[in-house]
Amino acid sequence: DAGVTQSPTHLIKTRGQQVTLRCSPKSGHDTVSWYQQALGQGPQFIFQYYEEEERQRGNFPDRFSGHQFPNYSSELNVNALLLGDSALYLCASSLVGTPTGAFFGQGTRLTVV
Amino acid sequence: TQLLEQSPQFLSIQEGENLTVYCNSSSVFSSLQWYRQEPGEGPVLLVTVVTGGEVKKLKRLTFQFGDARKDSSLHITAAQPGDTGLYLCAGAYSGNTGKLIFGQGTTLQVKP
């Protein structure tokens, strides 16, 4: 049973560029959430996708957008990258309506230079 | 505004010692999760608690959810070097745990 997989694992981008991160949820899960984790901090919720729609959003600007595909996989897009966007980006999957906890991928380490 | 406060933020102990990590909030959560994270990796789910007063045990780890579902604790008995890592608590406001509110984490170092 494959867990949550993210790609790529590491990425270096230049300020002002755009980036796309990808996530495949755990088998049987239908909800994907994205988090940003700065060094030494807990993850911060970006947004959640269910049934191919953004359902909830955290306090992140419109430069952060996403998409969910019919197979439940998801993408996170960040436009006009800033140095402060450098962080570990985590994808978590869960099954709607079940309080069993979310399962996280290994993350994508994004460095903006 | 930090909705979930974890304490302590850093803990360095000797192998064999016991420790407790606290997670406190003024908000009521429908469920609370504890995760362990190693450097460069994603958080790994340890436990989910959903009922006020609930106690769950995972080998040497004991998790408790407060009666009012606003706080939780993680107790480790006879800590081992393999317990070293970042411990995170996360609360969910609804049955769907997709949106989690995380504490800032507790970094635990267990010295041999």
XYZ file of N, CA and C in Angstrom:
675
model
N 0.853 -1.190 0.000
C 0.000 0.000 0.000
C 0.888 1.240 0.000
N 0.873 1.974 -1.132
C 1.728 3.151 -1.240
C 1.181 4.247 -0.343
N 2.101 4.912 0.317
C 1.695 6.046 1.136
C 1.599 7.282 0.266
N 1.721 8.441 0.881
C 1.658 9.708 0.171
C 3.009 9.954 -0.490
N 2.994 10.237 -1.774
C 4.244 10.493 -2.480
C 4.231 11.906 -3.055
N 5.381 12.576 -2.928
C 5.523 13.933 -3.429
C 6.714 14.018 -4.375
N 6.592 14.925 -5.346
C 7.718 15.164 -6.246
C 7.743 16.635 -6.649
N 8.947 17.196 -6.899
C 10.230 16.556 -6.620
C 10.543 16.615 -5.124
N 11.659 16.037 -4.708
C 12.041 16.092 -3.293
C 12.767 17.391 -2.970
N 13.509 17.896 -3.925
C 14.218 19.160 -3.732
C 14.090 19.999 -4.990
N 14.090 21.309 -4.796
C 13.922 22.215 -5.919
C 14.575 23.549 -5.580
N 15.311 24.097 -6.542
C 15.882 25.437 -6.375
C 15.329 26.317 -7.486
N 14.750 27.448 -7.097
C 14.164 28.384 -8.047
C 14.704 29.786 -7.775
N 14.579 30.622 -8.800
C 14.992 32.019 -8.675
C 13.792 32.874 -8.331
N 14.040 33.910 -7.543
C 12.983 34.846 -7.179
C 12.233 35.322 -8.425
N 10.898 35.317 -8.357
C 10.062 35.753 -9.469
C 9.567 34.604 -10.347
N 10.216 33.448 -10.244
C 9.789 32.306 -11.044
C 8.525 31.673 -10.468
N 8.043 30.690 -11.197
C 6.877 29.937 -10.786
C 7.282 28.483 -10.550
N 6.571 27.799 -9.644
C 6.913 26.412 -9.344
C 5.642 25.586 -9.202
N 5.736 24.316 -9.587
C 4.624 23.374 -9.422
C 5.119 22.157 -8.656
N 4.439 21.838 -7.575
C 4.755 20.665 -6.771
C 3.619 19.664 -6.907
N 3.958 18.373 -6.841
C 2.965 17.322 -7.089
C 2.837 16.373 -5.919
N 1.622 15.792 -5.792
C 1.326 14.912 -4.669
C 0.355 13.825 -5.105
N 0.668 12.598 -4.729
C -0.269 11.487 -4.900
C -0.693 11.014 -3.523
N -1.989 10.983 -3.249
C -2.437 10.623 -1.897
C -2.306 9.132 -1.622
N -2.442 8.802 -0.354
C -2.466 7.404 0.068
C -3.672 6.716 -0.564
N -3.489 5.460 -0.937
C -4.565 4.705 -1.559
C -5.813 4.715 -0.670
N -6.947 5.040 -1.271
C -8.205 5.061 -0.524
C -8.562 6.426 0.041
N -7.644 7.369 -0.012
C -7.909 8.712 0.479
C -8.423 9.605 -0.638
N -9.297 10.566 -0.265
C -9.910 11.409 -1.274
C -9.653 12.897 -1.056
N -8.997 13.229 0.025
C -8.773 14.640 0.380
C -7.275 14.912 0.464
N -6.854 15.997 -0.148
C -5.441 16.387 -0.115
C -5.328 17.793 0.464
N -4.420 17.936 1.399
C -4.137 19.238 1.989
C -2.667 19.555 1.803
N -2.364 20.840 1.684
C -0.986 21.290 1.521
C -0.595 22.165 2.706
N 0.653 21.993 3.128
C 1.186 22.739 4.258
C 2.558 23.299 3.893
N 2.882 24.431 4.520
C 4.211 25.019 4.399
C 4.869 24.954 5.764
N 6.084 24.436 5.813
C 6.789 24.341 7.088
C 8.137 25.046 6.993
N 8.250 26.140 7.735
C 9.527 26.841 7.836
C 10.405 26.080 8.822
N 11.702 26.306 8.705
C 12.665 25.596 9.551
C 12.385 25.856 11.030
N 12.267 24.769 11.792
C 12.063 24.905 13.227
C 10.652 25.248 13.655
N 9.707 25.228 12.715
C 8.318 25.577 13.024
C 7.388 24.419 12.705
N 6.175 24.509 13.218
C 5.162 23.537 12.835
C 4.599 23.884 11.461
N 4.041 22.921 10.767
C 3.451 23.184 9.439
C 2.295 24.171 9.516
N 2.156 24.997 8.471
C 1.061 25.962 8.348
C 0.167 25.528 7.186
N -1.129 25.473 7.453
C -2.107 25.020 6.463
C -2.212 26.018 5.323
N -2.097 25.517 4.075
C -2.248 26.384 2.896
C -3.663 26.269 2.347
N -4.046 25.074 1.919
C -5.411 24.818 1.463
C -5.670 23.321 1.379
N -6.948 23.007 1.172
C -7.410 21.630 1.123
C -8.263 21.421 -0.115
N -8.079 20.279 -0.776
C -8.863 19.941 -1.959
C -9.648 18.661 -1.724
N -10.895 18.721 -2.119
C -11.782 17.565 -2.052
C -12.736 17.663 -3.221
N -12.967 16.554 -3.912
C -13.826 16.525 -5.104
C -13.407 17.611 -6.097
N -12.099 17.740 -6.254
C -11.487 18.619 -7.259
C -11.750 20.103 -7.015
N -12.178 20.433 -5.808
C -12.419 21.842 -5.495
C -11.663 22.235 -4.230
N -11.240 23.484 -4.177
C -10.621 24.010 -2.967
C -11.721 24.192 -1.923
N -11.588 23.540 -0.791
C -12.638 23.557 0.232
C -12.327 24.500 1.385
N -11.070 24.563 1.769
C -10.667 25.437 2.861
C -9.327 26.055 2.469
N -9.087 27.244 3.005
C -7.856 27.929 2.687
C -7.303 28.592 3.937
N -6.015 28.522 4.087
C -5.350 29.204 5.194
C -4.978 30.617 4.789
N -4.174 31.262 5.597
C -3.811 32.651 5.387
C -2.622 32.770 4.435
N -2.825 32.417 3.191
C -1.791 32.495 2.168
C -2.318 33.322 0.997
N -1.417 34.096 0.351
C -1.852 34.965 -0.762
C -2.271 34.155 -1.992
N -2.882 34.874 -2.930
C -3.376 34.242 -4.151
C -2.266 33.689 -5.027
N -1.026 34.042 -4.727
C 0.097 33.473 -5.494
C 0.153 31.955 -5.313
N -0.467 31.484 -4.254
C -0.537 30.046 -3.988
C -1.864 29.528 -4.536
N -1.777 28.598 -5.456
C -2.989 28.004 -6.017
C -2.773 26.503 -6.160
N -3.874 25.810 -6.403
C -3.745 24.369 -6.491
C -4.757 23.748 -7.429
N -4.671 22.457 -7.483
C -5.588 21.710 -8.343
C -5.648 20.281 -7.831
N -6.825 19.678 -7.965
C -6.952 18.251 -7.685
C -7.520 17.565 -8.919
N -6.975 16.436 -9.254
C -7.371 15.703 -10.450
C -8.370 14.594 -10.092
N -9.048 14.046 -11.109
C -10.041 12.992 -10.834
C -9.468 11.792 -10.088
N -8.178 11.536 -10.209
C -7.580 10.393 -9.495
C -7.121 10.796 -8.085
N -7.555 11.962 -7.621
C -7.293 12.518 -6.292
C -5.902 13.121 -6.128
N -5.009 12.936 -7.101
C -3.705 13.570 -6.976
C -3.863 15.088 -7.037
N -2.814 15.789 -6.644
C -2.952 17.238 -6.517
C -1.655 17.943 -6.907
N -1.782 19.200 -7.271
C -0.644 20.070 -7.539
C -0.765 21.335 -6.709
N 0.383 21.844 -6.305
C 0.475 23.149 -5.660
C 1.310 24.030 -6.571
N 0.773 25.179 -6.931
C 1.485 26.138 -7.760
C 1.762 27.402 -6.957
N 2.973 27.905 -7.088
C 3.311 29.169 -6.453
C 3.891 30.072 -7.535
N 3.283 31.244 -7.712
C 3.737 32.213 -8.699
C 4.586 33.302 -8.032
N 5.380 33.985 -8.863
C 6.151 35.135 -8.399
C 6.854 34.833 -7.083
N 7.692 33.831 -7.116
C 8.345 33.350 -5.911
C 9.122 34.447 -5.191
N 9.014 34.409 -3.867
C 9.759 35.311 -2.990
C 10.761 34.490 -2.189
N 11.794 35.160 -1.691
C 12.777 34.461 -0.871
C 12.105 33.786 0.327
N 11.088 34.429 0.854
C 10.369 33.904 2.021
C 9.533 32.671 1.745
N 9.416 32.299 0.470
C 8.676 31.077 0.140
C 9.535 29.837 0.323
N 10.805 30.025 0.610
C 11.695 28.890 0.864
C 11.214 28.148 2.099
N 10.936 26.857 1.926
C 10.371 26.071 3.028
C 10.234 24.626 2.580
N 9.810 23.791 3.514
C 9.429 22.410 3.199
C 7.931 22.407 2.938
N 7.522 21.959 1.769
C 6.110 21.908 1.425
C 5.627 20.468 1.565
N 4.624 20.336 2.396
C 4.110 19.010 2.746
C 2.713 18.806 2.188
N 2.492 17.619 1.690
C 1.177 17.208 1.234
C 0.658 16.167 2.223
N -0.602 16.269 2.580
C -1.214 15.303 3.488
C -2.507 14.801 2.882
N -2.758 13.524 3.027
C -4.026 12.993 2.518
C -4.848 12.411 3.659
N -6.135 12.422 3.472
C -7.056 11.883 4.467
C -8.333 11.451 3.766
N -9.220 10.830 4.532
C -10.506 10.383 4.006
C -11.575 11.245 4.649
N -12.370 11.897 3.839
C -13.345 12.863 4.365
C -14.249 12.200 5.395
N -14.509 12.936 6.487
C -15.440 12.462 7.499
C -14.883 11.480 8.493
N -13.595 11.153 8.382
C -13.013 10.182 9.311
C -11.930 10.859 10.138
N -12.078 10.873 11.456
C -11.085 11.527 12.316
C -9.911 10.624 12.632
N -9.359 10.022 11.600
C -8.276 9.066 11.840
C -6.902 9.688 11.686
N -6.850 10.971 11.368
C -5.559 11.618 11.194
C -5.169 11.702 9.733
N -4.291 12.621 9.449
C -3.795 12.811 8.089
C -2.426 12.170 7.940
N -2.153 11.677 6.746
C -0.874 11.036 6.453
C -0.078 11.936 5.520
N 1.168 12.164 5.880
C 1.992 13.118 5.162
C 2.998 12.444 4.232
N 3.318 13.145 3.143
C 4.421 12.744 2.297
C 5.728 13.210 2.900
N 6.820 12.930 2.184
C 8.149 13.278 2.700
C 8.470 14.754 2.492
N 7.636 15.422 1.680
C 7.828 16.848 1.479
C 8.701 17.192 0.288
N 8.560 18.422 -0.150
C 9.421 19.011 -1.185
C 10.151 20.190 -0.556
N 11.465 20.130 -0.572
C 12.257 21.248 -0.039
C 12.464 22.257 -1.158
N 11.831 23.427 -1.028
C 11.950 24.487 -2.024
C 12.899 25.563 -1.505
N 13.880 25.875 -2.313
C 14.811 26.958 -1.992
C 14.684 28.012 -3.074
N 14.399 29.249 -2.668
C 14.297 30.363 -3.599
C 15.524 31.245 -3.405
N 16.241 31.468 -4.495
C 17.487 32.257 -4.398
C 17.373 33.555 -5.199
N -0.973 34.594 15.790
C -1.613 33.987 16.958
C -1.389 32.478 16.927
N -0.742 31.960 17.996
C -0.481 30.537 18.085
C -1.667 29.889 18.768
N -2.465 29.108 18.036
C -3.657 28.528 18.602
C -3.350 27.311 19.456
N -2.245 26.663 19.168
C -1.817 25.501 19.930
C -0.412 25.776 20.476
N -0.289 25.767 21.785
C 0.991 26.027 22.420
C 1.586 24.722 22.917
N 2.784 24.443 22.454
C 3.471 23.250 22.928
C 4.565 23.651 23.899
N 4.747 22.816 24.913
C 5.845 23.047 25.851
C 6.372 21.716 26.360
N 7.672 21.650 26.610
C 8.647 22.684 26.269
C 8.948 22.683 24.776
N 9.659 23.695 24.310
C 10.031 23.733 22.894
C 11.251 22.859 22.630
N 12.129 22.774 23.621
C 13.326 21.954 23.481
C 13.508 21.115 24.738
N 13.966 19.898 24.556
C 14.167 18.993 25.678
C 15.359 18.100 25.362
N 16.347 18.115 26.251
C 17.515 17.254 26.093
C 17.657 16.420 27.350
N 17.542 15.101 27.214
C 17.561 14.226 28.379
C 18.486 13.039 28.143
N 18.747 12.305 29.212
C 19.562 11.102 29.121
C 18.673 9.885 28.849
N 19.240 8.924 28.179
C 18.531 7.665 27.934
C 18.029 7.096 29.262
N 16.775 6.621 29.239
C 16.181 6.024 30.431
C 15.297 6.967 31.233
N 15.412 8.255 30.996
C 14.576 9.220 31.712
C 13.166 9.250 31.132
N 12.247 9.773 31.935
C 10.860 9.968 31.496
C 10.657 11.432 31.146
N 9.672 11.704 30.285
C 9.383 13.088 29.919
C 7.928 13.238 29.528
N 7.453 14.472 29.625
C 6.087 14.793 29.212
C 6.104 16.054 28.374
N 5.395 16.011 27.264
C 5.225 17.161 26.389
C 3.764 17.580 26.443
N 3.541 18.888 26.537
C 2.182 19.409 26.679
C 1.767 20.205 25.447
N 0.474 20.128 25.177
C -0.111 20.819 24.039
C -1.395 21.478 24.539
N -1.435 22.814 24.554
C -2.555 23.528 25.160
C -3.185 24.528 24.200
N -4.479 24.713 24.349
C -5.205 25.649 23.501
C -6.407 26.194 24.252
N -6.889 27.331 23.810
C -8.144 27.852 24.339
C -9.314 27.384 23.482
N -9.015 26.713 22.388
C -10.048 26.232 21.476
C -10.378 24.769 21.764
N -11.598 24.396 21.429
C -12.029 23.005 21.547
C -11.840 22.334 20.200
N -11.200 21.186 20.198
C -10.962 20.452 18.966
C -11.815 19.187 18.927
N -12.203 18.802 17.739
C -12.949 17.548 17.594
C -12.010 16.349 17.675
N -10.773 16.550 17.301
C -9.768 15.494 17.427
C -8.393 16.143 17.500
N -7.453 15.377 17.996
C -6.096 15.882 18.103
C -5.142 14.763 17.720
N -4.152 15.127 16.938
C -3.163 14.147 16.494
C -1.786 14.507 17.029
N -0.975 13.489 17.241
C 0.436 13.660 17.567
C 1.255 13.051 16.435
N 2.286 13.812 16.029
C 3.170 13.379 14.975
C 4.614 13.443 15.467
N 5.466 12.629 14.833
C 6.917 12.700 15.052
C 7.559 12.944 13.692
N 8.485 13.900 13.667
C 9.113 14.263 12.411
C 10.623 14.257 12.559
N 11.292 13.643 11.598
C 12.755 13.646 11.570
C 13.205 14.664 10.520
N 14.420 15.183 10.646
C 14.905 16.215 9.716
C 14.772 15.807 8.256
N 14.189 16.711 7.437
C 14.059 16.451 6.009
C 12.963 15.489 5.630
N 12.184 15.048 6.615
C 11.102 14.102 6.341
C 9.762 14.725 6.697
N 8.688 14.079 6.230
C 7.361 14.540 6.618
C 6.976 13.999 7.980
N 6.005 14.622 8.650
C 5.542 14.129 9.952
C 4.921 12.743 9.814
N 5.167 11.895 10.799
C 4.594 10.544 10.831
C 3.560 10.498 11.942
N 2.350 10.099 11.593
C 1.256 10.051 12.556
C 1.521 8.994 13.625
N 1.439 9.422 14.901
C 1.599 8.500 16.015
C 0.231 8.057 16.550
N -0.660 9.016 16.743
C -1.951 8.676 17.344
C -2.959 9.772 17.055
N -4.229 9.400 17.066
C -5.333 10.354 17.002
C -6.218 10.111 18.214
N -6.555 11.166 18.941
C -7.484 11.060 20.071
C -8.700 11.913 19.756
N -9.881 11.389 20.072
C -11.112 12.087 19.688
C -12.081 12.306 20.853
N -11.931 11.558 21.924
C -12.874 11.645 23.039
C -12.217 12.323 24.232
N -12.912 13.302 24.832
C -12.376 13.963 26.009
C -12.032 12.960 27.093
N -10.836 13.080 27.658
C -10.387 12.153 28.687
C -9.754 10.886 28.157
N -9.733 10.742 26.856
C -9.206 9.514 26.251
C -7.713 9.367 26.508
N -7.297 8.120 26.788
C -5.889 7.797 26.964
C -5.542 6.672 25.993
N -4.462 6.880 25.233
C -3.999 5.841 24.315
C -2.530 5.558 24.591
N -2.172 4.288 24.476
C -0.778 3.893 24.697
C -0.217 3.265 23.436
N 1.033 3.637 23.158
C 1.749 3.100 22.018
C 3.141 2.731 22.532
N 3.270 1.471 22.967
C 4.516 1.002 23.574
C 4.876 1.894 24.760
N 5.968 2.632 24.710
C 6.398 3.469 25.840
C 5.785 4.861 25.789
N 4.934 5.132 24.823
C 4.313 6.450 24.684
C 2.866 6.404 25.167
N 2.491 7.377 25.991
C 1.122 7.481 26.484
C 0.585 8.851 26.103
N -0.562 8.860 25.444
C -1.190 10.086 24.973
C -2.501 10.293 25.727
N -2.761 11.533 26.111
C -4.011 11.832 26.801
C -4.653 13.060 26.181
N -5.958 13.017 26.011
C -6.750 14.143 25.522
C -7.487 14.703 26.723
N -7.429 16.008 26.919
C -8.067 16.623 28.068
C -9.574 16.444 28.042
N -10.180 16.493 29.220
C -11.629 16.292 29.333
C -12.401 17.280 28.465
N -11.925 18.516 28.389
C -12.604 19.555 27.616
C -12.155 19.594 26.165
N -11.309 18.679 25.777
C -10.776 18.584 24.409
C -10.070 19.872 23.973
N -9.388 20.525 24.931
C -8.609 21.716 24.590
C -7.108 21.460 24.726
N -6.738 20.373 25.370
C -5.331 20.150 25.616
C -5.010 18.660 25.549
N -3.717 18.383 25.426
C -3.277 16.995 25.330
C -1.856 16.888 25.863
N -1.477 15.684 26.210
C -0.112 15.452 26.663
C 0.420 14.164 26.067
N 1.741 14.144 25.929
C 2.466 12.964 25.456
C 3.511 12.637 26.500
N 3.450 11.444 27.051
C 4.414 11.011 28.059
C 5.224 9.855 27.483
N 6.541 9.978 27.587
C 7.428 8.904 27.137
C 8.138 8.325 28.351
N 8.058 7.036 28.501
C 8.705 6.333 29.605
C 10.022 5.725 29.128
N 11.043 5.873 29.937
C 12.355 5.282 29.629
C 12.798 5.628 28.206
N 12.985 6.915 27.962
C 13.316 7.393 26.615
C 14.581 6.728 26.081
N 14.585 6.523 24.765
C 15.726 5.918 24.075
C 16.211 6.873 22.992
N 17.473 6.742 22.574
C 17.997 7.632 21.520
C 17.144 7.624 20.259
N 16.496 6.515 19.958
C 15.618 6.430 18.795
C 14.371 7.283 18.906
N 14.094 7.811 20.102
C 12.933 8.698 20.287
C 13.262 10.130 19.875
N 14.514 10.400 19.602
C 14.930 11.749 19.207
C 14.171 12.204 17.968
N 13.698 13.456 17.997
C 12.972 13.998 16.858
C 12.131 15.185 17.255
N 11.362 15.683 16.299
C 10.449 16.802 16.539
C 9.052 16.232 16.745
N 8.456 16.530 17.878
C 7.108 16.049 18.185
C 6.124 17.195 17.983
N 5.094 16.922 17.202
C 4.099 17.934 16.841
C 2.709 17.483 17.265
N 1.971 18.399 17.879
C 0.557 18.121 18.100
C -0.234 18.940 17.081
N -1.372 18.437 16.682
C -2.196 19.114 15.680
C -3.657 18.873 15.989
N -4.437 19.946 15.964
C -5.860 19.830 16.254
C -6.704 20.029 15.011
N -7.848 19.362 14.991
C -8.813 19.513 13.905
C -10.128 19.987 14.495
N -10.791 20.939 13.796
C -12.045 21.492 14.296
C -13.260 20.696 13.862
N -13.086 19.827 12.879
C -14.237 19.068 12.407
C -13.817 17.633 12.209
N -14.765 16.788 11.826
C -14.438 15.383 11.637
C -13.434 15.147 10.542
N -13.363 16.071 9.592
C -12.395 15.949 8.513
C -11.066 16.505 8.980
N -10.070 15.647 9.102
C -8.778 16.104 9.626
C -7.894 16.676 8.542
N -8.469 17.063 7.413
C -7.667 17.642 6.357
C -7.003 18.936 6.777
N -7.721 19.802 7.494
C -7.140 21.054 7.955
C -6.719 20.879 9.403
N -5.441 20.892 9.620
C -4.896 20.719 10.953
C -4.217 21.996 11.410
N -4.409 22.315 12.675
C -3.732 23.438 13.305
C -2.597 22.844 14.130
N -1.353 23.196 13.768
C -0.194 22.604 14.424
C 0.354 23.504 15.522
N 0.898 22.864 16.543
C 1.736 23.577 17.499
C 3.102 23.808 16.870
N 3.959 24.543 17.574
C 5.268 24.873 17.002
C 6.274 23.728 17.147
N 5.870 22.683 17.894
C 6.724 21.519 17.987
C 7.609 21.495 19.209
N 7.991 20.306 19.617
C 8.936 20.087 20.709
C 10.082 19.242 20.169
N 11.277 19.819 20.215
C 12.464 19.090 19.760
C 13.033 18.295 20.920
N 13.045 16.981 20.753
C 13.539 16.092 21.814
C 14.858 15.473 21.388
N 15.831 15.568 22.277
C 17.120 14.903 22.073
C 17.355 13.951 23.236
N 17.539 12.679 22.926
C 17.813 11.683 23.957
C 19.254 11.213 23.785
N 20.058 11.493 24.793
C 21.480 11.160 24.717
C 21.726 9.758 25.259
N 22.588 8.999 24.595
C 22.878 7.634 25.083
C 23.724 7.665 26.355
